[in-house]
Short mmCIF file of C-alpha atoms and ligand atoms in Angstrom, two decimals:
data_model
loop_
_atom_site.label_atom_id
_atom_site.label_comp_id
_atom_site.label_asym_id
_atom_site.label_seq_id
_atom_site.Cartn_x
_atom_site.Cartn_y
_atom_site.Cartn_z
CA MET V 1 -9.98 -42.48 32.82
CA SER V 2 -12.75 -44.85 33.89
CA ILE V 3 -11.34 -47.19 36.58
CA ILE V 4 -11.15 -44.39 39.13
CA SER V 5 -14.40 -42.73 38.10
CA ASP V 6 -16.30 -46.06 37.99
CA LYS V 7 -15.10 -46.97 41.47
CA ASP V 8 -15.84 -43.46 42.69
CA ARG V 9 -19.43 -43.75 41.49
CA THR V 10 -19.69 -47.12 43.27
CA TYR V 11 -18.22 -46.14 46.61
CA VAL V 12 -18.25 -42.34 47.09
CA ALA V 13 -21.52 -40.67 48.10
CA GLY V 14 -22.98 -39.05 45.03
CA THR V 15 -23.01 -35.48 46.35
CA TYR V 16 -20.80 -34.06 43.59
CA ALA V 17 -21.48 -33.76 39.88
CA ARG V 18 -17.80 -34.26 39.05
CA PHE V 19 -16.32 -33.31 35.69
CA PRO V 20 -14.82 -36.23 33.75
CA VAL V 21 -11.23 -35.42 34.76
CA GLU V 22 -9.06 -37.64 36.96
CA ILE V 23 -6.38 -35.37 38.38
CA SER V 24 -3.06 -37.08 38.90
CA HIS V 25 -0.53 -34.37 39.79
CA GLY V 26 0.56 -30.86 39.01
CA LYS V 27 2.90 -27.95 39.62
CA GLY V 28 1.88 -24.34 40.11
CA SER V 29 -1.06 -23.56 37.83
CA VAL V 30 -0.60 -26.63 35.63
CA VAL V 31 -2.22 -29.99 36.40
CA TYR V 32 -2.13 -33.34 34.61
CA ASP V 33 -4.80 -36.01 34.42
CA THR V 34 -4.19 -39.76 34.62
CA ASP V 35 -3.82 -39.89 30.81
CA GLY V 36 -1.04 -37.31 30.97
CA LYS V 37 -3.18 -34.53 29.48
CA LYS V 38 -2.15 -31.05 30.64
CA TYR V 39 -4.56 -28.39 31.92
CA ILE V 40 -4.11 -24.77 32.99
CA ASP V 41 -5.88 -24.52 36.33
CA LEU V 42 -8.11 -21.45 36.75
CA GLY V 43 -10.07 -22.94 39.67
CA SER V 44 -7.31 -23.70 42.21
CA GLY V 45 -9.55 -26.20 44.00
CA ILE V 46 -12.24 -23.49 44.46
CA GLY V 47 -9.84 -20.79 45.57
CA VAL V 48 -7.88 -23.04 47.91
CA THR V 49 -4.41 -23.62 46.44
CA SER V 50 -3.45 -19.95 46.83
CA PHE V 51 0.07 -20.43 45.43
CA GLY V 52 -0.80 -23.28 43.11
CA ILE V 53 -0.25 -27.03 43.21
CA ALA V 54 2.69 -28.47 45.17
CA ASP V 55 4.23 -25.02 45.64
CA ASP V 56 7.81 -25.53 46.88
CA GLU V 57 7.88 -22.95 49.70
CA TRP V 58 4.52 -24.02 51.10
CA LYS V 59 5.47 -27.70 50.76
CA ASP V 60 8.74 -27.13 52.67
CA ALA V 61 6.89 -25.38 55.50
CA VAL V 62 4.31 -28.18 55.69
CA SER V 63 6.87 -31.00 55.41
CA ALA V 64 9.09 -29.56 58.14
CA GLN V 65 6.12 -29.39 60.52
CA LEU V 66 4.95 -32.87 59.47
CA SER V 67 8.31 -34.28 60.59
CA ALA V 68 8.25 -32.34 63.87
CA VAL V 69 4.72 -33.12 65.14
CA GLN V 70 1.54 -33.54 63.08
CA HIS V 71 -1.05 -33.05 65.84
CA THR V 72 -1.08 -32.32 69.54
CA SER V 73 -4.76 -31.54 70.40
CA ASN V 74 -5.70 -28.12 71.72
CA LEU V 75 -4.65 -29.10 75.24
CA TYR V 76 -1.12 -27.88 74.49
CA TYR V 77 0.59 -24.91 72.84
CA THR V 78 2.21 -25.15 69.40
CA GLU V 79 4.23 -22.50 67.60
CA PRO V 80 2.56 -22.55 64.13
CA CYS V 81 -0.94 -21.95 65.52
CA THR V 82 0.26 -19.14 67.78
CA ARG V 83 2.36 -17.55 65.02
CA LEU V 84 -0.54 -17.68 62.54
CA ALA V 85 -2.91 -16.02 65.02
CA GLU V 86 -0.32 -13.30 65.68
CA LEU V 87 0.17 -12.71 61.93
CA LEU V 88 -3.57 -12.54 61.23
CA CYS V 89 -4.12 -10.07 64.08
CA GLN V 90 -1.15 -7.91 63.06
CA ARG V 91 -2.29 -7.79 59.43
CA THR V 92 -5.96 -7.00 60.21
CA GLY V 93 -6.07 -5.20 63.55
CA MET V 94 -8.40 -7.92 64.85
CA LYS V 95 -7.68 -9.07 68.42
CA LYS V 96 -8.09 -12.85 68.64
CA VAL V 97 -8.46 -15.89 66.40
CA PHE V 98 -10.41 -19.14 66.77
CA PHE V 99 -9.18 -21.92 64.45
CA SER V 100 -11.36 -24.62 62.88
CA ASN V 101 -11.20 -26.76 59.74
CA SER V 102 -13.55 -25.30 57.15
CA GLY V 103 -15.55 -22.30 56.05
CA ALA V 104 -18.79 -23.59 57.50
CA GLU V 105 -17.14 -24.09 60.88
CA ALA V 106 -15.56 -20.61 60.75
CA ASN V 107 -19.09 -19.23 60.22
CA GLU V 108 -20.54 -21.44 62.98
CA CYS V 109 -18.06 -19.82 65.36
CA ALA V 110 -19.01 -16.35 64.07
CA ILE V 111 -22.68 -17.12 64.78
CA LYS V 112 -21.98 -18.48 68.28
CA VAL V 113 -19.86 -15.43 69.11
CA ALA V 114 -22.57 -13.06 67.82
CA ARG V 115 -25.28 -14.76 69.89
CA LYS V 116 -23.25 -14.87 73.08
CA TRP V 117 -22.15 -11.25 72.66
CA ALA V 118 -25.76 -10.17 72.14
CA GLU V 119 -26.97 -12.18 75.13
CA GLU V 120 -24.38 -10.49 77.36
CA ASN V 121 -24.75 -7.00 75.93
CA LYS V 122 -28.33 -6.67 74.69
CA GLY V 123 -30.35 -9.56 76.17
CA ALA V 124 -30.90 -13.22 75.27
CA GLU V 125 -33.82 -12.37 72.95
CA TYR V 126 -31.41 -10.53 70.61
CA SER V 127 -30.46 -13.75 68.84
CA THR V 128 -31.48 -13.02 65.25
CA ILE V 129 -28.82 -12.91 62.53
CA VAL V 130 -29.59 -11.01 59.35
CA THR V 131 -27.97 -12.43 56.21
CA LEU V 132 -28.44 -11.46 52.57
CA LYS V 133 -30.54 -13.08 49.88
CA ASN V 134 -28.48 -15.04 47.36
CA SER V 135 -25.70 -15.55 49.97
CA PHE V 136 -23.79 -18.74 50.68
CA HIS V 137 -22.42 -19.52 54.13
CA GLY V 138 -21.96 -23.31 54.22
CA ARG V 139 -23.58 -26.74 54.36
CA THR V 140 -24.05 -27.46 58.07
CA VAL V 141 -27.61 -27.14 59.36
CA THR V 142 -26.91 -23.72 60.89
CA THR V 143 -24.86 -22.28 58.03
CA LEU V 144 -27.53 -23.55 55.62
CA ALA V 145 -30.01 -21.54 57.66
CA ALA V 146 -27.69 -18.55 57.23
CA THR V 147 -27.56 -19.14 53.47
CA GLY V 148 -30.17 -16.93 51.80
CA GLN V 149 -31.13 -19.29 48.96
CA ASP V 150 -34.25 -21.41 49.38
CA HIS V 151 -33.14 -24.29 47.20
CA PHE V 152 -30.29 -25.13 49.61
CA HIS V 153 -32.86 -25.47 52.42
CA GLU V 154 -35.07 -28.03 50.66
CA HIS V 155 -35.15 -31.53 52.25
CA PHE V 156 -33.35 -30.43 55.41
CA MET V 157 -36.01 -28.61 57.40
CA PRO V 158 -36.25 -27.63 60.17
CA LEU V 159 -33.05 -25.60 60.11
CA THR V 160 -31.60 -23.62 63.01
CA ALA V 161 -34.02 -20.83 63.91
CA GLY V 162 -33.20 -17.13 64.05
CA PHE V 163 -32.10 -16.17 60.54
CA VAL V 164 -33.81 -13.55 58.35
CA TYR V 165 -32.79 -12.45 54.88
CA ALA V 166 -32.41 -8.94 53.49
CA GLU V 167 -32.22 -7.92 49.84
CA ALA V 168 -28.54 -7.47 48.95
CA ASN V 169 -27.60 -3.84 48.26
CA ASN V 170 -30.85 -2.61 49.84
CA ILE V 171 -30.15 -0.80 53.12
CA ASP V 172 -33.85 -0.06 53.68
CA ASP V 173 -34.58 -3.78 53.72
CA VAL V 174 -31.85 -4.30 56.32
CA LYS V 175 -33.29 -1.42 58.39
CA ARG V 176 -36.76 -2.99 58.20
CA LEU V 177 -35.45 -6.36 59.44
CA VAL V 178 -33.45 -4.70 62.22
CA LYS V 179 -36.66 -2.96 63.33
CA GLU V 180 -38.86 -6.07 63.12
CA ASN V 181 -36.40 -8.45 64.84
CA ARG V 182 -34.03 -8.46 67.78
CA VAL V 183 -30.77 -8.57 65.92
CA ALA V 184 -27.34 -9.73 67.13
CA ALA V 185 -25.46 -9.36 63.85
CA VAL V 186 -25.58 -8.93 60.11
CA MET V 187 -23.44 -11.49 58.28
CA PHE V 188 -22.52 -11.01 54.62
CA GLU V 189 -20.02 -11.67 51.85
CA CYS V 190 -18.42 -8.57 50.27
CA ILE V 191 -18.60 -10.45 46.98
CA GLN V 192 -21.25 -13.17 46.76
CA GLY V 193 -19.21 -16.03 45.37
CA GLU V 194 -21.50 -19.04 44.94
CA GLY V 195 -24.29 -16.53 44.25
CA GLY V 196 -22.66 -15.53 40.94
CA VAL V 197 -19.55 -13.45 41.80
CA LEU V 198 -21.52 -10.31 42.67
CA PRO V 199 -19.59 -7.54 44.48
CA MET V 200 -21.62 -5.57 47.01
CA ASN V 201 -22.09 -1.92 46.27
CA PRO V 202 -19.65 0.21 48.36
CA LYS V 203 -22.41 2.62 49.45
CA PHE V 204 -24.48 -0.28 50.83
CA ILE V 205 -21.52 -1.66 52.81
CA LYS V 206 -20.73 1.80 54.27
CA GLU V 207 -24.38 2.32 55.26
CA LEU V 208 -24.48 -1.16 56.78
CA ALA V 209 -21.39 -0.34 58.86
CA SER V 210 -22.93 2.89 60.17
CA LEU V 211 -26.25 1.13 60.88
CA ALA V 212 -24.31 -1.47 62.91
CA LYS V 213 -22.92 1.39 65.02
CA SER V 214 -26.19 3.24 65.53
CA GLU V 215 -28.27 0.08 66.19
CA ASN V 216 -25.53 -1.71 68.18
CA PHE V 217 -25.33 -4.98 66.26
CA LEU V 218 -22.22 -6.81 65.05
CA LEU V 219 -20.82 -6.83 61.52
CA ALA V 220 -19.71 -10.34 60.58
CA VAL V 221 -17.99 -10.65 57.21
CA ASP V 222 -17.79 -14.07 55.55
CA GLU V 223 -14.39 -13.99 53.86
CA VAL V 224 -14.23 -17.73 53.25
CA GLN V 225 -13.90 -17.25 49.49
CA THR V 226 -12.93 -13.55 49.23
CA GLY V 227 -10.16 -13.70 51.83
CA ASN V 228 -6.41 -14.26 51.81
CA GLY V 229 -5.44 -12.02 48.90
CA ARG V 230 -8.15 -13.18 46.51
CA THR V 231 -9.60 -9.71 45.76
CA GLY V 232 -6.32 -7.78 45.67
CA GLU V 233 -6.41 -6.93 49.39
CA LEU V 234 -5.64 -9.35 52.22
CA TYR V 235 -9.37 -9.42 53.06
CA ALA V 236 -12.12 -8.11 50.79
CA TYR V 237 -13.61 -5.82 53.48
CA MET V 238 -10.39 -3.76 53.17
CA ASN V 239 -11.58 -2.69 49.71
CA TYR V 240 -14.63 -1.14 51.39
CA GLY V 241 -12.93 0.80 54.21
CA ILE V 242 -14.93 -0.80 57.03
CA THR V 243 -13.89 -2.43 60.31
CA PRO V 244 -15.88 -5.63 60.92
CA ASP V 245 -16.35 -7.16 64.37
CA ILE V 246 -16.00 -10.74 63.12
CA VAL V 247 -14.22 -12.09 60.02
CA SER V 248 -14.51 -15.74 59.05
CA THR V 249 -12.18 -17.28 56.51
CA ALA V 250 -11.00 -20.67 55.22
CA LYS V 251 -10.51 -21.83 51.57
CA GLY V 252 -7.23 -20.13 50.50
CA LEU V 253 -5.90 -19.73 54.05
CA GLY V 254 -4.41 -23.22 54.30
CA GLY V 255 -3.12 -23.30 50.71
CA GLY V 256 -4.68 -26.74 50.24
CA LEU V 257 -4.92 -28.14 53.75
CA PRO V 258 -8.16 -27.80 55.73
CA LEU V 259 -8.11 -24.73 57.95
CA GLY V 260 -10.76 -22.25 59.03
CA ALA V 261 -10.27 -19.12 61.13
CA THR V 262 -12.68 -16.75 62.84
CA LEU V 263 -11.07 -13.38 63.59
CA LEU V 264 -12.56 -11.51 66.53
CA GLY V 265 -12.46 -7.73 66.89
CA GLU V 266 -12.31 -5.62 70.02
CA LYS V 267 -16.02 -5.91 70.90
CA VAL V 268 -16.00 -9.71 70.90
CA GLU V 269 -12.41 -10.62 71.70
CA SER V 270 -13.35 -11.94 75.15
CA THR V 271 -16.82 -13.29 74.37
CA LEU V 272 -15.76 -16.94 74.15
CA LYS V 273 -14.46 -18.37 77.41
CA ALA V 274 -12.87 -21.75 78.17
CA GLY V 275 -15.39 -24.45 77.26
CA ASP V 276 -17.63 -22.24 75.09
CA HIS V 277 -16.33 -23.60 71.82
CA GLY V 278 -13.69 -25.97 70.54
CA SER V 279 -12.40 -28.21 67.77
CA THR V 280 -10.23 -31.34 67.89
CA PHE V 281 -8.33 -30.54 64.70
CA GLY V 282 -8.69 -26.73 64.72
CA GLY V 283 -5.33 -24.99 64.59
CA ASN V 284 -3.57 -28.18 63.51
CA PRO V 285 0.18 -27.40 63.42
CA VAL V 286 0.75 -28.77 59.88
CA CYS V 287 -2.14 -26.74 58.42
CA CYS V 288 -1.05 -23.65 60.36
CA ALA V 289 2.61 -23.97 59.29
CA GLY V 290 1.41 -23.94 55.67
CA ALA V 291 -0.91 -21.00 56.36
CA VAL V 292 1.88 -18.95 57.98
CA ASN V 293 3.82 -19.34 54.74
CA ILE V 294 0.77 -18.32 52.68
CA ILE V 295 -0.07 -15.23 54.75
CA GLU V 296 3.57 -14.08 54.94
CA ARG V 297 3.77 -14.16 51.13
CA ILE V 298 0.58 -12.14 50.59
CA ASP V 299 2.50 -8.85 50.68
CA ASP V 300 2.02 -5.56 48.80
CA GLU V 301 3.97 -6.80 45.81
CA LEU V 302 1.79 -9.90 45.45
CA LEU V 303 -1.43 -7.91 45.97
CA THR V 304 -0.34 -5.43 43.27
CA SER V 305 0.25 -8.31 40.86
CA VAL V 306 -3.20 -9.75 41.72
CA LYS V 307 -4.72 -6.39 40.74
CA GLU V 308 -2.69 -6.28 37.51
CA LYS V 309 -3.75 -9.79 36.52
CA SER V 310 -7.34 -8.87 37.36
CA LYS V 311 -7.15 -5.93 34.95
CA LEU V 312 -5.67 -8.21 32.32
CA ILE V 313 -8.66 -10.58 32.69
CA PHE V 314 -11.24 -7.76 32.56
CA ASP V 315 -9.51 -6.15 29.55
CA SER V 316 -9.23 -9.43 27.73
CA LEU V 317 -12.79 -10.71 28.27
CA SER V 318 -14.93 -7.55 28.43
CA GLY V 319 -16.67 -7.12 25.10
CA ALA V 320 -15.20 -10.34 23.67
CA LYS V 321 -17.43 -12.27 21.28
CA GLY V 322 -19.88 -14.46 23.20
CA VAL V 323 -19.12 -12.72 26.53
CA GLU V 324 -22.05 -10.72 27.92
CA SER V 325 -20.42 -9.33 31.05
CA VAL V 326 -17.54 -9.78 33.47
CA SER V 327 -17.94 -9.27 37.24
CA GLY V 328 -15.83 -9.62 40.35
CA MET V 329 -12.71 -8.22 41.91
CA GLY V 330 -9.06 -9.28 41.95
CA LEU V 331 -8.71 -12.91 40.91
CA MET V 332 -12.34 -13.72 41.72
CA ILE V 333 -14.10 -13.41 38.39
CA GLY V 334 -17.57 -14.25 37.03
CA ILE V 335 -18.19 -14.39 33.29
CA LYS V 336 -21.71 -14.25 31.89
CA THR V 337 -21.46 -16.07 28.55
CA LYS V 338 -23.96 -16.25 25.67
CA LYS V 339 -23.57 -20.02 25.73
CA VAL V 340 -24.67 -22.02 28.75
CA ALA V 341 -21.83 -21.86 31.33
CA LYS V 342 -21.69 -25.66 31.75
CA ASP V 343 -21.07 -26.04 28.00
CA VAL V 344 -18.29 -23.42 28.06
CA ILE V 345 -16.67 -25.23 30.98
CA ALA V 346 -16.90 -28.61 29.21
CA SER V 347 -15.32 -27.19 26.02
CA CYS V 348 -12.57 -25.56 28.09
CA ILE V 349 -11.80 -28.91 29.74
CA ASP V 350 -11.56 -30.41 26.27
CA LYS V 351 -9.06 -27.73 25.26
CA GLY V 352 -7.04 -27.98 28.48
CA VAL V 353 -8.38 -25.27 30.80
CA LEU V 354 -10.12 -25.89 34.15
CA CYS V 355 -12.77 -23.29 35.11
CA LEU V 356 -15.55 -23.26 37.71
CA SER V 357 -19.18 -22.20 37.62
CA ALA V 358 -21.24 -19.96 39.93
CA LYS V 359 -24.98 -19.92 39.25
CA ASP V 360 -25.27 -19.18 35.49
CA LYS V 361 -21.71 -17.87 35.18
CA VAL V 362 -18.27 -19.24 34.43
CA ARG V 363 -16.15 -18.50 37.49
CA LEU V 364 -12.38 -18.08 37.63
CA LEU V 365 -10.37 -18.35 40.86
CA PRO V 366 -6.81 -18.86 39.62
CA ALA V 367 -3.82 -19.20 41.94
CA LEU V 368 -2.66 -15.77 43.16
CA ASN V 369 0.74 -16.34 41.55
CA ILE V 370 -0.45 -17.76 38.20
CA PRO V 371 2.22 -16.86 35.62
CA THR V 372 0.94 -14.16 33.24
CA GLU V 373 1.78 -16.26 30.17
CA GLU V 374 -0.32 -19.19 31.41
CA LEU V 375 -3.16 -16.84 32.30
CA LYS V 376 -3.06 -15.29 28.81
CA GLU V 377 -2.99 -18.71 27.16
CA ALA V 378 -6.02 -19.85 29.18
CA LEU V 379 -7.94 -16.61 28.49
CA GLN V 380 -7.38 -17.06 24.77
CA ILE V 381 -8.86 -20.57 25.00
CA ILE V 382 -11.89 -19.26 26.95
CA LYS V 383 -12.38 -16.53 24.34
CA ASN V 384 -12.16 -19.03 21.49
CA VAL V 385 -14.74 -21.26 23.19
CA CYS V 386 -17.12 -18.33 23.84
CA ALA V 387 -16.77 -17.09 20.25
CA GLU V 388 -17.47 -20.45 18.55
CA ASP V 389 -20.95 -20.91 17.12
C1 PLP Y 401 -17.07 -22.14 50.38
C2 PLP Y 401 -17.77 -21.18 51.24
C3 PLP Y 401 -18.24 -21.55 52.52
C4 PLP Y 401 -18.18 -22.96 53.03
O1 PLP Y 401 -16.86 -23.39 53.20
P1 PLP Y 401 -16.56 -24.96 53.49
O2 PLP Y 401 -15.08 -24.99 53.73
O3 PLP Y 401 -16.98 -25.71 52.28
O4 PLP Y 401 -17.34 -25.33 54.69
C5 PLP Y 401 -18.82 -20.56 53.30
N1 PLP Y 401 -18.93 -19.30 52.87
C6 PLP Y 401 -18.48 -18.91 51.66
C7 PLP Y 401 -18.62 -17.49 51.24
C8 PLP Y 401 -17.90 -19.84 50.79
O5 PLP Y 401 -17.50 -19.46 49.58
#
């Protein structure tokens, strides 16, 4: 500790308030710092390392592709990219996939598709995208505009025009905005992650889906954080029984390598034509080979175990001393603690558990395959920290 963090402060742009932990290596849900101290990882790199650190199967898939060809550009075909698109379509019923490198880019594609679809089907003036207050959709200038939290917008005005924000869980507010604006799409997270791990109310999502039908706008679901098994279904919208037109995902998809995907349903499968969009690295064969392994392993058995571990977390923390409430779904959990969340997280680090925060909550996004014993051990440490005076 210190040489790395000192140098980091000198040379790396100060955009992150890093915790005082220098990660050296790990295996599964256990990581070690440069002093050899062990931690149980309940953050998985913000829901990215879906099967944990240096997972053998994922590593083999990635290594094999790395030795075959690491990049070709999108001028040529490669098997991993094609296979991943096929898998994603088969598992969701969506029709086509555009690959990029991050969540923000997956949402950028969703927004471009929505606008082009609306231009062709409703008229060019139908360019407005409705998003929800307290949402998070990314850090690019356009996805910041989509993000319904004012403080993210400060210093970076003017943002991309054409975004309006509805109260979450308030269908009348969405109806009002659809009336007052010419709307191409409504984009939302089924569970607001950065906003504090807040699941949307099922009735609201159903009403939103029927409004999309009657008013002829697109439903774009941001599954960047909620996707890829995180909530106990492959994608969180599947918990709500709706069929979106566009699904964007990233984080856990690549298992630790940068990969974004925008899944396009029947209405928009042919909206993007050659030259309309692109990405140099998007669909990179190494990232896609890893992602094929991840998606193939998110089967019913794994999803059942995600739900069981979720129940274990809710049962263990609900009503525990110093815990005010527990929210979320699957292995995407928010804990409202009596103590300030940052202090809980700092004490957990001290005692060998890595957690995240979301707004005023402690947030847990463990690996989907975290061993139950490690999960229990970490939960006991969190409970001890919350209960201390
Ligand atoms: C993390 C996140 C993003 C942004 O993803 P990046 O890969 O950081 O660009 C967008 N939407 C949601 C819901 C997220 O959680």
